[in-house]
Structure formats: C-alpha cells, structure tokens
Amino acid sequence: MRLERITIRCGVETRTVHYALTSVSRKRANIGDLLRWLGDSWVVENTGLWVRDMTFEKDHCRIRTCTCPDTFSRIRNDAINAMKAQGSTNLAAKLREKAFRKDLLFAKPGIINP
C-alpha cells in the first residue's frame, strides 16, 4: 500500500510517501480497514514515544550506565503523566512555563508549598 501525504506548515508544502506491507488478503480487509490500521499504529508513537523524543530530547540523552537510563525514563514518564493529570495538552509549553518556576513545578505534586 502506498500513502502520500501533503502537509503545509508555515507556508511550506511537504510531500511524504509511506509504504506499508501486509499479509492480510483483500477479502479480509478493504482499503479503509488498512488505512485505519495504519493510522492506529501511529497512536503509540504520537502519544508516548514522540513526546519523549521531541519534548525531552530523549534521543540526545548521553546517560548510558547502570540503571540511570531506566531511572531517567521513569522521571520523564512521571513528568508527562503529572502534566497530563493537570490537564495539560501542550507539554512542551508547560515545560517551558515551569522550567524557571519551582513553585509551579512542585506545587501540584505537594513536594513543597508554593
């Protein structure tokens, strides 16, 4: 299956082509089913992995020894979950807002009094 997407961002048009292979026969699934399955596969990427990679720059992290990578992964996940629990939809903006305000960062979890 070949899927071509055209995206316009800031006036710049970008074309991307995605290819997908499947063992599902045409009798078992039509093109609508395949497109839905393809879109559903990106839910994990867009909800968790992409946030960690882009917002926290996880791919650039140089922590590689002992249990430190696992520990920092848990800290990132806790930060994401805490912001989502507070109703944040734009996590990058929320991180910038709280970066220099420890009273905002720790007030909700109850670590310190604001």
PDB file of C-alpha atoms in Angstrom:
ATOM      1  CA  MET A   1       0.000   0.000   0.000  1.00  0.00           C
ATOM      2  CA  ARG A   2       1.265   3.478  -0.853  1.00  0.00           C
ATOM      3  CA  LEU A   3       0.077   6.504   1.132  1.00  0.00           C
ATOM      4  CA  GLU A   4       1.046  10.000   0.025  1.00  0.00           C
ATOM      5  CA  ARG A   5       0.568  12.929   2.375  1.00  0.00           C
ATOM      6  CA  ILE A   6       0.826  16.614   1.592  1.00  0.00           C
ATOM      7  CA  THR A   7       1.440  18.873   4.584  1.00  0.00           C
ATOM      8  CA  ILE A   8       1.571  22.669   4.550  1.00  0.00           C
ATOM      9  CA  ARG A   9       3.301  24.205   7.546  1.00  0.00           C
ATOM     10  CA  CYS A  10       4.267  27.866   7.706  1.00  0.00           C
ATOM     11  CA  GLY A  11       3.546  28.162   4.002  1.00  0.00           C
ATOM     12  CA  VAL A  12       5.939  25.351   3.062  1.00  0.00           C
ATOM     13  CA  GLU A  13       4.477  22.323   1.308  1.00  0.00           C
ATOM     14  CA  THR A  14       5.991  18.946   2.178  1.00  0.00           C
ATOM     15  CA  ARG A  15       5.160  15.673   0.451  1.00  0.00           C
ATOM     16  CA  THR A  16       5.805  12.383   2.193  1.00  0.00           C
ATOM     17  CA  VAL A  17       5.225   8.901   0.898  1.00  0.00           C
ATOM     18  CA  HIS A  18       4.658   5.958   3.230  1.00  0.00           C
ATOM     19  CA  TYR A  19       4.624   2.339   2.173  1.00  0.00           C
ATOM     20  CA  ALA A  20       3.029  -0.468   4.143  1.00  0.00           C
ATOM     21  CA  LEU A  21       3.130  -4.207   3.640  1.00  0.00           C
ATOM     22  CA  THR A  22       0.528  -6.585   4.962  1.00  0.00           C
ATOM     23  CA  SER A  23      -0.254 -10.265   4.787  1.00  0.00           C
ATOM     24  CA  VAL A  24      -3.988  -9.572   5.082  1.00  0.00           C
ATOM     25  CA  SER A  25      -5.827 -10.532   1.909  1.00  0.00           C
ATOM     26  CA  ARG A  26      -8.158  -8.159   0.059  1.00  0.00           C
ATOM     27  CA  LYS A  27     -11.054 -10.437   1.031  1.00  0.00           C
ATOM     28  CA  ARG A  28     -10.381  -9.866   4.738  1.00  0.00           C
ATOM     29  CA  ALA A  29      -9.736  -6.112   4.644  1.00  0.00           C
ATOM     30  CA  ASN A  30     -10.552  -3.273   2.283  1.00  0.00           C
ATOM     31  CA  ILE A  31      -8.506  -0.088   1.806  1.00  0.00           C
ATOM     32  CA  GLY A  32     -10.472   1.685   4.545  1.00  0.00           C
ATOM     33  CA  ASP A  33      -9.536  -1.014   7.055  1.00  0.00           C
ATOM     34  CA  LEU A  34      -5.886  -0.825   6.049  1.00  0.00           C
ATOM     35  CA  LEU A  35      -5.790   2.972   6.347  1.00  0.00           C
ATOM     36  CA  ARG A  36      -7.436   2.813   9.772  1.00  0.00           C
ATOM     37  CA  TRP A  37      -4.931   0.191  10.951  1.00  0.00           C
ATOM     38  CA  LEU A  38      -2.066   2.280   9.610  1.00  0.00           C
ATOM     39  CA  GLY A  39      -3.362   5.343  11.438  1.00  0.00           C
ATOM     40  CA  ASP A  40      -3.904   3.379  14.651  1.00  0.00           C
ATOM     41  CA  SER A  41      -0.297   2.198  14.603  1.00  0.00           C
ATOM     42  CA  TRP A  42       0.856   5.807  14.996  1.00  0.00           C
ATOM     43  CA  VAL A  43      -1.141   6.342  18.189  1.00  0.00           C
ATOM     44  CA  VAL A  44       1.655   4.889  20.338  1.00  0.00           C
ATOM     45  CA  GLU A  45       4.278   6.948  18.539  1.00  0.00           C
ATOM     46  CA  ASN A  46       2.307  10.178  18.809  1.00  0.00           C
ATOM     47  CA  THR A  47       1.231   9.766  22.414  1.00  0.00           C
ATOM     48  CA  GLY A  48       4.317   8.455  24.136  1.00  0.00           C
ATOM     49  CA  LEU A  49       7.448   7.990  22.127  1.00  0.00           C
ATOM     50  CA  TRP A  50       7.209  11.217  20.153  1.00  0.00           C
ATOM     51  CA  VAL A  51       6.631  13.268  23.306  1.00  0.00           C
ATOM     52  CA  ARG A  52       9.709  11.757  24.954  1.00  0.00           C
ATOM     53  CA  ASP A  53      11.833  12.178  21.858  1.00  0.00           C
ATOM     54  CA  MET A  54      10.844  15.725  20.965  1.00  0.00           C
ATOM     55  CA  THR A  55       9.905  17.352  24.261  1.00  0.00           C
ATOM     56  CA  PHE A  56      12.588  15.749  26.413  1.00  0.00           C
ATOM     57  CA  GLU A  57      15.106  15.177  23.590  1.00  0.00           C
ATOM     58  CA  LYS A  58      15.476  11.577  24.715  1.00  0.00           C
ATOM     59  CA  ASP A  59      17.447  10.571  21.623  1.00  0.00           C
ATOM     60  CA  HIS A  60      20.155  13.081  22.546  1.00  0.00           C
ATOM     61  CA  CYS A  61      20.461  11.852  26.117  1.00  0.00           C
ATOM     62  CA  ARG A  62      24.001  10.633  26.884  1.00  0.00           C
ATOM     63  CA  ILE A  63      23.101   8.693  30.043  1.00  0.00           C
ATOM     64  CA  ARG A  64      24.152   5.114  29.377  1.00  0.00           C
ATOM     65  CA  THR A  65      25.443   3.418  32.541  1.00  0.00           C
ATOM     66  CA  CYS A  66      23.934   1.223  35.257  1.00  0.00           C
ATOM     67  CA  THR A  67      20.272   1.876  35.967  1.00  0.00           C
ATOM     68  CA  CYS A  68      20.460   5.581  35.121  1.00  0.00           C
ATOM     69  CA  PRO A  69      18.747   5.296  31.693  1.00  0.00           C
ATOM     70  CA  ASP A  70      15.823   3.437  33.289  1.00  0.00           C
ATOM     71  CA  THR A  71      15.643   5.928  36.169  1.00  0.00           C
ATOM     72  CA  PHE A  72      15.563   8.936  33.846  1.00  0.00           C
ATOM     73  CA  SER A  73      12.978   7.231  31.646  1.00  0.00           C
ATOM     74  CA  ARG A  74      10.751   6.852  34.705  1.00  0.00           C
ATOM     75  CA  ILE A  75      11.301  10.514  35.635  1.00  0.00           C
ATOM     76  CA  ARG A  76      10.304  11.569  32.105  1.00  0.00           C
ATOM     77  CA  ASN A  77       7.195   9.359  32.233  1.00  0.00           C
ATOM     78  CA  ASP A  78       6.248  10.723  35.668  1.00  0.00           C
ATOM     79  CA  ALA A  79       6.627  14.296  34.411  1.00  0.00           C
ATOM     80  CA  ILE A  80       4.461  13.543  31.362  1.00  0.00           C
ATOM     81  CA  ASN A  81       1.803  11.833  33.480  1.00  0.00           C
ATOM     82  CA  ALA A  82       1.795  14.656  36.057  1.00  0.00           C
ATOM     83  CA  MET A  83       1.296  17.303  33.377  1.00  0.00           C
ATOM     84  CA  LYS A  84      -1.463  15.279  31.704  1.00  0.00           C
ATOM     85  CA  ALA A  85      -3.167  14.800  35.093  1.00  0.00           C
ATOM     86  CA  GLN A  86      -3.157  18.591  35.483  1.00  0.00           C
ATOM     87  CA  GLY A  87      -4.979  18.870  32.159  1.00  0.00           C
ATOM     88  CA  SER A  88      -2.039  19.949  30.005  1.00  0.00           C
ATOM     89  CA  THR A  89      -2.377  19.252  26.306  1.00  0.00           C
ATOM     90  CA  ASN A  90       0.756  21.102  25.142  1.00  0.00           C
ATOM     91  CA  LEU A  91       3.506  19.504  27.221  1.00  0.00           C
ATOM     92  CA  ALA A  92       6.354  21.447  25.613  1.00  0.00           C
ATOM     93  CA  ALA A  93       4.716  24.766  26.503  1.00  0.00           C
ATOM     94  CA  LYS A  94       4.019  23.532  30.046  1.00  0.00           C
ATOM     95  CA  LEU A  95       7.670  22.513  30.474  1.00  0.00           C
ATOM     96  CA  ARG A  96       8.864  25.943  29.315  1.00  0.00           C
ATOM     97  CA  GLU A  97       6.408  27.594  31.709  1.00  0.00           C
ATOM     98  CA  LYS A  98       7.600  25.534  34.676  1.00  0.00           C
ATOM     99  CA  ALA A  99      11.309  25.481  33.829  1.00  0.00           C
ATOM    100  CA  PHE A 100      12.126  28.554  35.900  1.00  0.00           C
ATOM    101  CA  ARG A 101       9.278  28.389  38.412  1.00  0.00           C
ATOM    102  CA  LYS A 102       9.937  25.720  41.038  1.00  0.00           C
ATOM    103  CA  ASP A 103       6.823  26.852  42.907  1.00  0.00           C
ATOM    104  CA  LEU A 104       4.720  25.766  39.885  1.00  0.00           C
ATOM    105  CA  LEU A 105       6.756  22.651  39.247  1.00  0.00           C
ATOM    106  CA  PHE A 106       6.411  21.192  42.732  1.00  0.00           C
ATOM    107  CA  ALA A 107       3.176  22.777  43.983  1.00  0.00           C
ATOM    108  CA  LYS A 108       0.737  20.297  42.443  1.00  0.00           C
ATOM    109  CA  PRO A 109       2.528  17.099  43.497  1.00  0.00           C
ATOM    110  CA  GLY A 110       2.734  18.538  47.026  1.00  0.00           C
ATOM    111  CA  ILE A 111       6.511  18.321  47.309  1.00  0.00           C
ATOM    112  CA  ILE A 112       6.836  21.883  48.611  1.00  0.00           C
ATOM    113  CA  ASN A 113       4.395  24.627  49.497  1.00  0.00           C
ATOM    114  CA  PRO A 114       4.235  27.441  46.929  1.00  0.00           C
TER     115      PRO A 114
END
